[in-house]
Short mmCIF file of C-alpha atoms and ligand atoms in Angstrom, two decimals:
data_model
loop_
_atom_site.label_atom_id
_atom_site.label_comp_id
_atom_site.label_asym_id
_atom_site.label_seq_id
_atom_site.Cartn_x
_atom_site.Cartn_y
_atom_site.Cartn_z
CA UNK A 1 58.37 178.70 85.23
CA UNK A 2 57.28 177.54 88.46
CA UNK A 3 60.55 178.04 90.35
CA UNK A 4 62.02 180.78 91.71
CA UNK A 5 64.25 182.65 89.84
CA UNK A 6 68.12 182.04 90.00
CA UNK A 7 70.92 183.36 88.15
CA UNK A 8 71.10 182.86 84.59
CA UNK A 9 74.66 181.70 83.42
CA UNK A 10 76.29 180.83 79.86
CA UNK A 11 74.98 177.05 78.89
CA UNK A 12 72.32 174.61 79.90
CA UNK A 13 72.23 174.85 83.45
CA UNK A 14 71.97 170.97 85.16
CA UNK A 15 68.58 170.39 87.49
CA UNK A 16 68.59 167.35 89.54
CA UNK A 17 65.73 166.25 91.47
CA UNK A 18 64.20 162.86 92.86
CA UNK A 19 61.26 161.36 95.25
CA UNK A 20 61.38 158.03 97.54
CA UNK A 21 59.71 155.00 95.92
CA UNK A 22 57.86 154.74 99.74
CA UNK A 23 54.01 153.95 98.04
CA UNK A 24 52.61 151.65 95.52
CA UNK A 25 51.06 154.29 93.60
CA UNK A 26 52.09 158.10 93.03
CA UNK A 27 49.23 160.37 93.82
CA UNK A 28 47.89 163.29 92.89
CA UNK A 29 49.30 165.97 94.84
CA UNK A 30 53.28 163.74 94.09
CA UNK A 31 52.24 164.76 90.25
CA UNK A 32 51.23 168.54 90.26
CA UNK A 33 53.79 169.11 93.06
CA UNK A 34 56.57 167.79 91.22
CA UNK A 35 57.00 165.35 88.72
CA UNK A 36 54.66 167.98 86.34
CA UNK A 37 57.90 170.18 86.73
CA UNK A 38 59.80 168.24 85.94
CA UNK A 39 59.10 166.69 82.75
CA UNK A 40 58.24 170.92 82.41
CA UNK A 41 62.54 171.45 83.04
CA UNK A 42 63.63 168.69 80.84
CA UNK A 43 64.02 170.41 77.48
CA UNK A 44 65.06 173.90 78.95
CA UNK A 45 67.79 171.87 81.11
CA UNK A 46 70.10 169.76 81.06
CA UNK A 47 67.88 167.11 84.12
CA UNK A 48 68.82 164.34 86.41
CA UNK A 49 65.74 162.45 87.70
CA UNK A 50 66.95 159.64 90.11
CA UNK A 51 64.10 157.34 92.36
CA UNK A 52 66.24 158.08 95.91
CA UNK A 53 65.95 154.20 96.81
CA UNK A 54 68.49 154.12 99.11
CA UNK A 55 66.83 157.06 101.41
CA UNK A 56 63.80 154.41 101.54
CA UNK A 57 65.58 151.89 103.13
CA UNK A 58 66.88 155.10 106.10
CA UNK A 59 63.19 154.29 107.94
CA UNK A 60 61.16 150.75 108.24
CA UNK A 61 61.18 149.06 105.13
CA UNK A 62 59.33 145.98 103.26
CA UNK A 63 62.17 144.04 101.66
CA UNK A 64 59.20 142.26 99.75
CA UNK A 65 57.81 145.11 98.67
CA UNK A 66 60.56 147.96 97.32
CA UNK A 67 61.79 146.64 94.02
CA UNK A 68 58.20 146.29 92.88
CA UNK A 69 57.45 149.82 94.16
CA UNK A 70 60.61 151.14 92.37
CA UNK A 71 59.64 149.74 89.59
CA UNK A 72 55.75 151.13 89.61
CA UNK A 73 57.43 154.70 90.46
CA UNK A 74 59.81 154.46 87.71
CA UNK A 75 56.50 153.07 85.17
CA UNK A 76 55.22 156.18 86.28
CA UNK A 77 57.59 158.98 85.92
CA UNK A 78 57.62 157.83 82.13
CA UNK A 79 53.98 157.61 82.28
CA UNK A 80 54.22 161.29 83.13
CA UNK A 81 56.20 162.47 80.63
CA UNK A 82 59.64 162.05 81.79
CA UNK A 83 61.84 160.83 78.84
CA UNK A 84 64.64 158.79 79.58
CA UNK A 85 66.29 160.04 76.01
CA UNK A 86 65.81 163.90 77.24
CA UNK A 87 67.47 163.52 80.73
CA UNK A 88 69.46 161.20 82.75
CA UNK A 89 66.52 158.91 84.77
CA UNK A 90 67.82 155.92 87.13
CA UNK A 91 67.58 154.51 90.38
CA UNK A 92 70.20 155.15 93.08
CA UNK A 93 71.29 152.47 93.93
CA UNK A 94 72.36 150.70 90.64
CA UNK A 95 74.89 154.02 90.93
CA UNK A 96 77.33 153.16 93.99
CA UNK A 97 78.97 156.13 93.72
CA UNK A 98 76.21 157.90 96.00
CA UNK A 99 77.17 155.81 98.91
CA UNK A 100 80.70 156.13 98.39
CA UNK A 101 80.51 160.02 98.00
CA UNK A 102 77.93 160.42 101.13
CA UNK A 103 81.27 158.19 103.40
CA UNK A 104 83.41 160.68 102.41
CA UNK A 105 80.93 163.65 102.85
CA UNK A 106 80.11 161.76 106.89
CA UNK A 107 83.73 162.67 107.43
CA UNK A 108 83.43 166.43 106.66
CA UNK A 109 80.09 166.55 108.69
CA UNK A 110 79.71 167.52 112.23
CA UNK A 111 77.87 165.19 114.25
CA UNK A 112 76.82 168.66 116.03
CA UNK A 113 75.79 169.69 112.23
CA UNK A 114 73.93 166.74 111.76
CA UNK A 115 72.05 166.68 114.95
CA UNK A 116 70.43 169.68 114.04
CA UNK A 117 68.52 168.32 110.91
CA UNK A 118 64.82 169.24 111.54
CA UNK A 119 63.70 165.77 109.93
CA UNK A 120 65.69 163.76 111.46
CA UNK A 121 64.66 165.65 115.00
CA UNK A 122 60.87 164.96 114.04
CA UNK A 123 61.31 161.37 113.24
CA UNK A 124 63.62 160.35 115.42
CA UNK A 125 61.18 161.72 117.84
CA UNK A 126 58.49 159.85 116.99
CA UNK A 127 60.31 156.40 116.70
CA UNK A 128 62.64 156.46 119.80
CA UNK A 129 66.24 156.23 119.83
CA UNK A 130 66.19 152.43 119.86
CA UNK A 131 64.75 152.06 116.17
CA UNK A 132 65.99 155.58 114.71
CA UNK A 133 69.17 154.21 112.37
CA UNK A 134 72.58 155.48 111.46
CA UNK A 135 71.02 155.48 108.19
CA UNK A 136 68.57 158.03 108.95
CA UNK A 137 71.38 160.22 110.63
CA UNK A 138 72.66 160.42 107.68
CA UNK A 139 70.05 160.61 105.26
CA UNK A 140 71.15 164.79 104.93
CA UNK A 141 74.84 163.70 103.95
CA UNK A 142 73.48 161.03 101.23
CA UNK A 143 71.04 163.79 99.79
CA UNK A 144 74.08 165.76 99.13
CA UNK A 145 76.35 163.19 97.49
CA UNK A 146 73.22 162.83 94.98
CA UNK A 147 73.58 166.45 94.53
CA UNK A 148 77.05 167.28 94.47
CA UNK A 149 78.04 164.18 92.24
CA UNK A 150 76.13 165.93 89.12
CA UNK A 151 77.49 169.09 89.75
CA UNK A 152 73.75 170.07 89.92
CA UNK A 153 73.49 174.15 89.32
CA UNK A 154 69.89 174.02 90.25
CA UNK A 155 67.68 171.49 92.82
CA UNK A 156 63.77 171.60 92.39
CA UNK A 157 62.49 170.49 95.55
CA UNK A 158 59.44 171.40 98.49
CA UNK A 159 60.14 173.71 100.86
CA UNK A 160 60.20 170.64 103.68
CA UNK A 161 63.99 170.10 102.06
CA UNK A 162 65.42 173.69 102.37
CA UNK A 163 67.78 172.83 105.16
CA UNK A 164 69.28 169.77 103.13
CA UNK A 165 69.76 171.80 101.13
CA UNK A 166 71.47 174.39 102.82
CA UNK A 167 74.08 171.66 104.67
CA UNK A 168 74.63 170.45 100.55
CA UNK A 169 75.86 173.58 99.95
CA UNK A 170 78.04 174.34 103.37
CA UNK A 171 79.34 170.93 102.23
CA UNK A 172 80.13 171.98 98.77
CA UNK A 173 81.82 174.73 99.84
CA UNK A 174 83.78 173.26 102.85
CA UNK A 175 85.19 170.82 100.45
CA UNK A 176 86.32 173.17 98.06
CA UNK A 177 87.80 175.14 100.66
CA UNK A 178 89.67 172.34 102.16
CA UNK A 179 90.42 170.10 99.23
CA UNK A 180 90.80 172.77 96.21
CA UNK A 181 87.96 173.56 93.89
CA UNK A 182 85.52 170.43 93.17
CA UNK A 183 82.13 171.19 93.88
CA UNK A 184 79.40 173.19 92.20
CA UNK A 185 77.59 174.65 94.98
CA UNK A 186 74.09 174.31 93.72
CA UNK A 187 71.28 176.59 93.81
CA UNK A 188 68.17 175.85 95.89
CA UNK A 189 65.06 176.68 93.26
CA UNK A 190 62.09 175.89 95.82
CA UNK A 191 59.19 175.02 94.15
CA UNK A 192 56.35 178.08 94.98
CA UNK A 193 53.49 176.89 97.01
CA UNK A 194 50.91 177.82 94.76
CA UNK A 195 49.97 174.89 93.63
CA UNK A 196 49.72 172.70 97.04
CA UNK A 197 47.20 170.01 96.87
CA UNK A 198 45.61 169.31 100.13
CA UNK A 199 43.79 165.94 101.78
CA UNK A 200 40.31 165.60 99.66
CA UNK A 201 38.52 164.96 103.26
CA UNK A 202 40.85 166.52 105.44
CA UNK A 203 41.62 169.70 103.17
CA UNK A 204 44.12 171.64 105.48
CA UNK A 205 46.42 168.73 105.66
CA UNK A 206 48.66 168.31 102.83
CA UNK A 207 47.54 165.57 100.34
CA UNK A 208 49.98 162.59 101.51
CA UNK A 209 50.56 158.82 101.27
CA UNK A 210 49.71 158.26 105.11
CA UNK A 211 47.08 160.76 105.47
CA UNK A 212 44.15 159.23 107.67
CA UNK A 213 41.58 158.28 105.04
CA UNK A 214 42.55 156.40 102.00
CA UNK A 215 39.44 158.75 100.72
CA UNK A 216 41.81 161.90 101.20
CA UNK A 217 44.15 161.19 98.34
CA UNK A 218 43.98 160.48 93.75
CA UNK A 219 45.94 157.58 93.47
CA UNK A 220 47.07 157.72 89.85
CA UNK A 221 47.23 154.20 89.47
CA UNK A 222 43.55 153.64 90.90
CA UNK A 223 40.67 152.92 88.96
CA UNK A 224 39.34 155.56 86.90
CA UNK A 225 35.86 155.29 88.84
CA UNK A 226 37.26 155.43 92.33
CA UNK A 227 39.31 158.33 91.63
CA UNK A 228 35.51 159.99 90.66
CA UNK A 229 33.91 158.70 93.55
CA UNK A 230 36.80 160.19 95.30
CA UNK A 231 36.20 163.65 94.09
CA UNK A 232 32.17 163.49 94.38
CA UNK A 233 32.70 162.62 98.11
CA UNK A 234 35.98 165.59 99.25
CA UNK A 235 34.83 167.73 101.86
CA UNK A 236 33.22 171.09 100.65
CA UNK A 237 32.56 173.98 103.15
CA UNK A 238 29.47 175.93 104.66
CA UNK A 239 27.89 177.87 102.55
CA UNK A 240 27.17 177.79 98.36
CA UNK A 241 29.75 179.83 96.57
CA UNK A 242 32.15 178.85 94.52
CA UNK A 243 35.19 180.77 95.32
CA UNK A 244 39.00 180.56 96.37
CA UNK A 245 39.48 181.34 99.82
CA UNK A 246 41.84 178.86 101.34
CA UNK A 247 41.23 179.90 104.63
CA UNK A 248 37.16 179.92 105.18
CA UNK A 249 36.45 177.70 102.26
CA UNK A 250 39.79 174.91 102.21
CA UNK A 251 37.65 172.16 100.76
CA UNK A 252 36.32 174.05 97.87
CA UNK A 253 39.79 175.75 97.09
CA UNK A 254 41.37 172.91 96.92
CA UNK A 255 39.34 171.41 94.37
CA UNK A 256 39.68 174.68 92.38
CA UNK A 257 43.25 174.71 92.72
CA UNK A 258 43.15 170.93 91.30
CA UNK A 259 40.79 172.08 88.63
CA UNK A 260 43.02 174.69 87.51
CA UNK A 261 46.09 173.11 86.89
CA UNK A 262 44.61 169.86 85.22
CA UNK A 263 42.71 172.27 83.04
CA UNK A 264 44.88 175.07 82.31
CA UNK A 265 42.35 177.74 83.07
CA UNK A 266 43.07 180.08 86.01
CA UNK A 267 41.04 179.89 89.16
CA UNK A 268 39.65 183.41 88.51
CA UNK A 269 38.30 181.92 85.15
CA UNK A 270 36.15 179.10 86.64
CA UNK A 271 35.30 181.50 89.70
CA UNK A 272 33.31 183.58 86.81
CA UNK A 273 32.42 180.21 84.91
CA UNK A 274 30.80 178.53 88.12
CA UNK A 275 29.03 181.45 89.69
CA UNK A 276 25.64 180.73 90.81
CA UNK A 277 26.10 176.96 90.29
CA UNK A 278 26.33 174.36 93.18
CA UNK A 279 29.33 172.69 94.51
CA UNK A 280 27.98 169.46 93.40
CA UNK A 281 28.23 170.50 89.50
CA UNK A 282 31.95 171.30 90.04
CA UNK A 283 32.34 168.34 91.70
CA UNK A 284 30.76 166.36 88.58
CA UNK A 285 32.93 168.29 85.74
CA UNK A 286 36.19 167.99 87.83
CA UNK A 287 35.37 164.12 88.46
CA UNK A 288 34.90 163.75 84.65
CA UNK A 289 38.01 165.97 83.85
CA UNK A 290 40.17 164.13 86.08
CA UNK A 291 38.92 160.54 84.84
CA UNK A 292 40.28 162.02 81.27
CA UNK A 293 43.69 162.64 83.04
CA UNK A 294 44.22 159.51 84.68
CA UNK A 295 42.82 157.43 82.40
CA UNK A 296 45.76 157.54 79.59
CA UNK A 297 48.29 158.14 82.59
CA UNK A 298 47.35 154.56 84.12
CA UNK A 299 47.23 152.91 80.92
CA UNK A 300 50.65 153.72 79.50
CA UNK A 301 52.25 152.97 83.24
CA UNK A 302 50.76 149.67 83.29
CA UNK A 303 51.98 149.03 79.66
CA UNK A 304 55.11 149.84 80.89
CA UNK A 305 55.10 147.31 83.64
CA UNK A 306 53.73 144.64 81.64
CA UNK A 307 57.52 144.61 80.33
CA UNK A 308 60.11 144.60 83.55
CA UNK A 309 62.49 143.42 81.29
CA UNK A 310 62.59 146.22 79.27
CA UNK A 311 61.82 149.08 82.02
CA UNK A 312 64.87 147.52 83.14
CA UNK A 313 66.54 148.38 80.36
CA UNK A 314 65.74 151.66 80.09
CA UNK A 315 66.90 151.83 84.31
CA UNK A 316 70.19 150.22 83.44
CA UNK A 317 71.18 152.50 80.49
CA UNK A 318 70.06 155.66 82.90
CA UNK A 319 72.12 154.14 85.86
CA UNK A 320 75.19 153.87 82.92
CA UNK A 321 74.50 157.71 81.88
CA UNK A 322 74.73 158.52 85.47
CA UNK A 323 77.69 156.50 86.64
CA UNK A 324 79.60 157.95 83.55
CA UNK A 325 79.06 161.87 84.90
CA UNK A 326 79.13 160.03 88.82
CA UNK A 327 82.69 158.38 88.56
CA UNK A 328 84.21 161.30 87.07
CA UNK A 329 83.29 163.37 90.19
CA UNK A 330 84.30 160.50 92.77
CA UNK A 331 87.71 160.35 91.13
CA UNK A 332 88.24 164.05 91.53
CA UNK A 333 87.09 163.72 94.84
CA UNK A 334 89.57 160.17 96.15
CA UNK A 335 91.97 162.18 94.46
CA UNK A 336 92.05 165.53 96.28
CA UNK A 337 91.45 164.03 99.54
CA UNK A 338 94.80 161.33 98.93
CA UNK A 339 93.48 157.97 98.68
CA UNK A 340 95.69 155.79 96.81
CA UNK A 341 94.52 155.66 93.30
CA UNK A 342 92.49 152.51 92.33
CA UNK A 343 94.04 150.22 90.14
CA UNK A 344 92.43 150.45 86.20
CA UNK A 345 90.22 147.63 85.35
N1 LIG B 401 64.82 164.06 100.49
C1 LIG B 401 64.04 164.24 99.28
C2 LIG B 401 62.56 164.20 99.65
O1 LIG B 401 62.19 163.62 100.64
C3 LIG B 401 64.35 163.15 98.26
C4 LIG B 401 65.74 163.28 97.75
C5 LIG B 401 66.79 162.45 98.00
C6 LIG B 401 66.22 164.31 96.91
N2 LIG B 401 67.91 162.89 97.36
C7 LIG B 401 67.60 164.04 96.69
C8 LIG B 401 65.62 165.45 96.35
C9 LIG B 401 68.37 164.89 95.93
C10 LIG B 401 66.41 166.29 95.57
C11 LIG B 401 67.78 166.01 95.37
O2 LIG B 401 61.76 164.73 98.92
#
């Protein structure tokens, strides 16, 4: 198990876990990092896998563009082995709940509390007060009204989302504490950094969507003989050897660290295998090996977007799952803080 370890309890413990629909393609470093874990959790736990749409629309958006991206992120999930008849798999916002729940978590939120949100510091930052949105303010609050809705036990996530996390859980608990016992207050299981996959020519920068070279990242939905060229031409290091040493040799680690999880061998296995041979040979075998991995990948997501109407589907009856274990928790919720009780349909 790649998380850390948390405390076991009696039952199926509930993970819930998602990632913005903010690229056309998934890449590489989107699938080891995460969704691999995922579909990993799904038959040990009881999962939630939602596409966080409504945290894409928090910074500069395409209109033209998100439903089709959505759609390709979604293609790919189930691509990557995420089964929408193992967990619960939708798209936030076909489940209003998660806007209703993040009002009534604003109102328990200090605006001091929210201020102090690293991300939204950093951005904010960079785009000036003028085009920095309410939205984005309160991107931390809607995070935890996906959370706290499922009554998630455990959240899979990068470290870059501990302190979400963290407010999720003051929330949890200030609610309870005010408003009698509703909340689970979930457990943050940060996903270890050991398998970090870095920028192919830029290899001590994170492998990312807006990294500077389109050359830097394995888009999974590229063609097959790009993502090889890709690999032949990542940045290696001085020197011949083939060994891990993120520090002097990033460029070459990287690739091993790639080659190790798409394989299954251990790094300390294809040290021993590639000693005395050039970079350029375990360039060639991981180029080949990864064309074997994306190959099936890109077919069965593009088979599943030849269909919309039925991807659809599949969305609609996760967004129906959801809303079922959603509504129950909003209702609890209205209810302890005194709204009037909505009328029944
Ligand atoms: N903020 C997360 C990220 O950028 C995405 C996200 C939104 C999320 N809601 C979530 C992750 C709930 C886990 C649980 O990666």
């Amino acid at each position: 198990m790649t998380i850390t370890e948390t405390e076991g309890s009696a039952g199926v413990q509930r993970i819930l876990s998602g990632a913005k629909p903010t690229a056309d393609s998934l890449h590489l470093g989107n699938y080891i990092g995460a969704v691999r874990n995922w579909a990993e959790m799904q038959s040990r736990y009881d999962a939630v896998i939602f596409i966080p749409d409504l945290h894409a629309v928090t910074v500069d958006f395409d209109p033209t563009t998100l439903a089709h991206r959505t759609r390709t992120v979604a293609a790919q999930y189930i691509a990557a082995g995420i089964d929408p008849e193992k967990c619960t798999f939708f798209v936030q916002s076909h489940v209003p709940e998660h806007a209703e729940l993040a009002w009534a978590l604003n109102c328990i939120t200090g605006f001091g509390e929210a201020s102090r949100m690293t991300q939204f510091k950093d951005k904010s930052a960079k785009q000036g007060s003028d085009s920095t949105t309410l939205g984005l303010f309160a991107y931390p609050t809607l995070m935890a009204a996906d959370i706290l809705l499922y009554q998630a036990d455990l959240v899979p996530v990068g470290e870059d989302q501990r302190q979400h996390l963290e407010l999720t859980r003051n929330l949890a608990q200030r609610f309870n504490t005010r408003f009698g016992e509703t909340f689970t207050v979930p457990e943050p299981a940060i996903l270890r950094e050991t398998a970090k996959i870095y920028d192919l020519q830029n290899p001590t920068a994170k492998m990312s969507k807006t990294g500077e070279s389109p050359n830097g990242a394995i888009q999974l939905l590229d063609d097959p003989k790009i993502t090889a060229k890709r690999i032949k031409s990542a940045v290696t290091d001085d020197g011949t050897e083939i060994r891990f040493d993120a520090e002097n040799k990033p460029g070459v680690s990287n690739l091993l660290t790639i080659y190790s999880v798409i394989s299954g061998k251990t790094v300390a296995e294809l040290e021993a295998e590639y000693a005395g041979r050039m970079y350029g040979h375990l360039k060639v075998d991981l180029a080949n090996l990864l064309v074997d991995f994306v190959t099936p990948l890109r077919e069965r997501t593009n088979e599943l977007l030849a269909d919309p109407a039925e991807l659809d589907r599949l969305l609609a009856r996760g967004a129906d799952k959801a809303r079922s274990i959603a509504g129950t928790t909003l209702d609890t919720v209205y209810d302890r803080m005194g709204f009037l009780p909505r009328r029944q349909a």
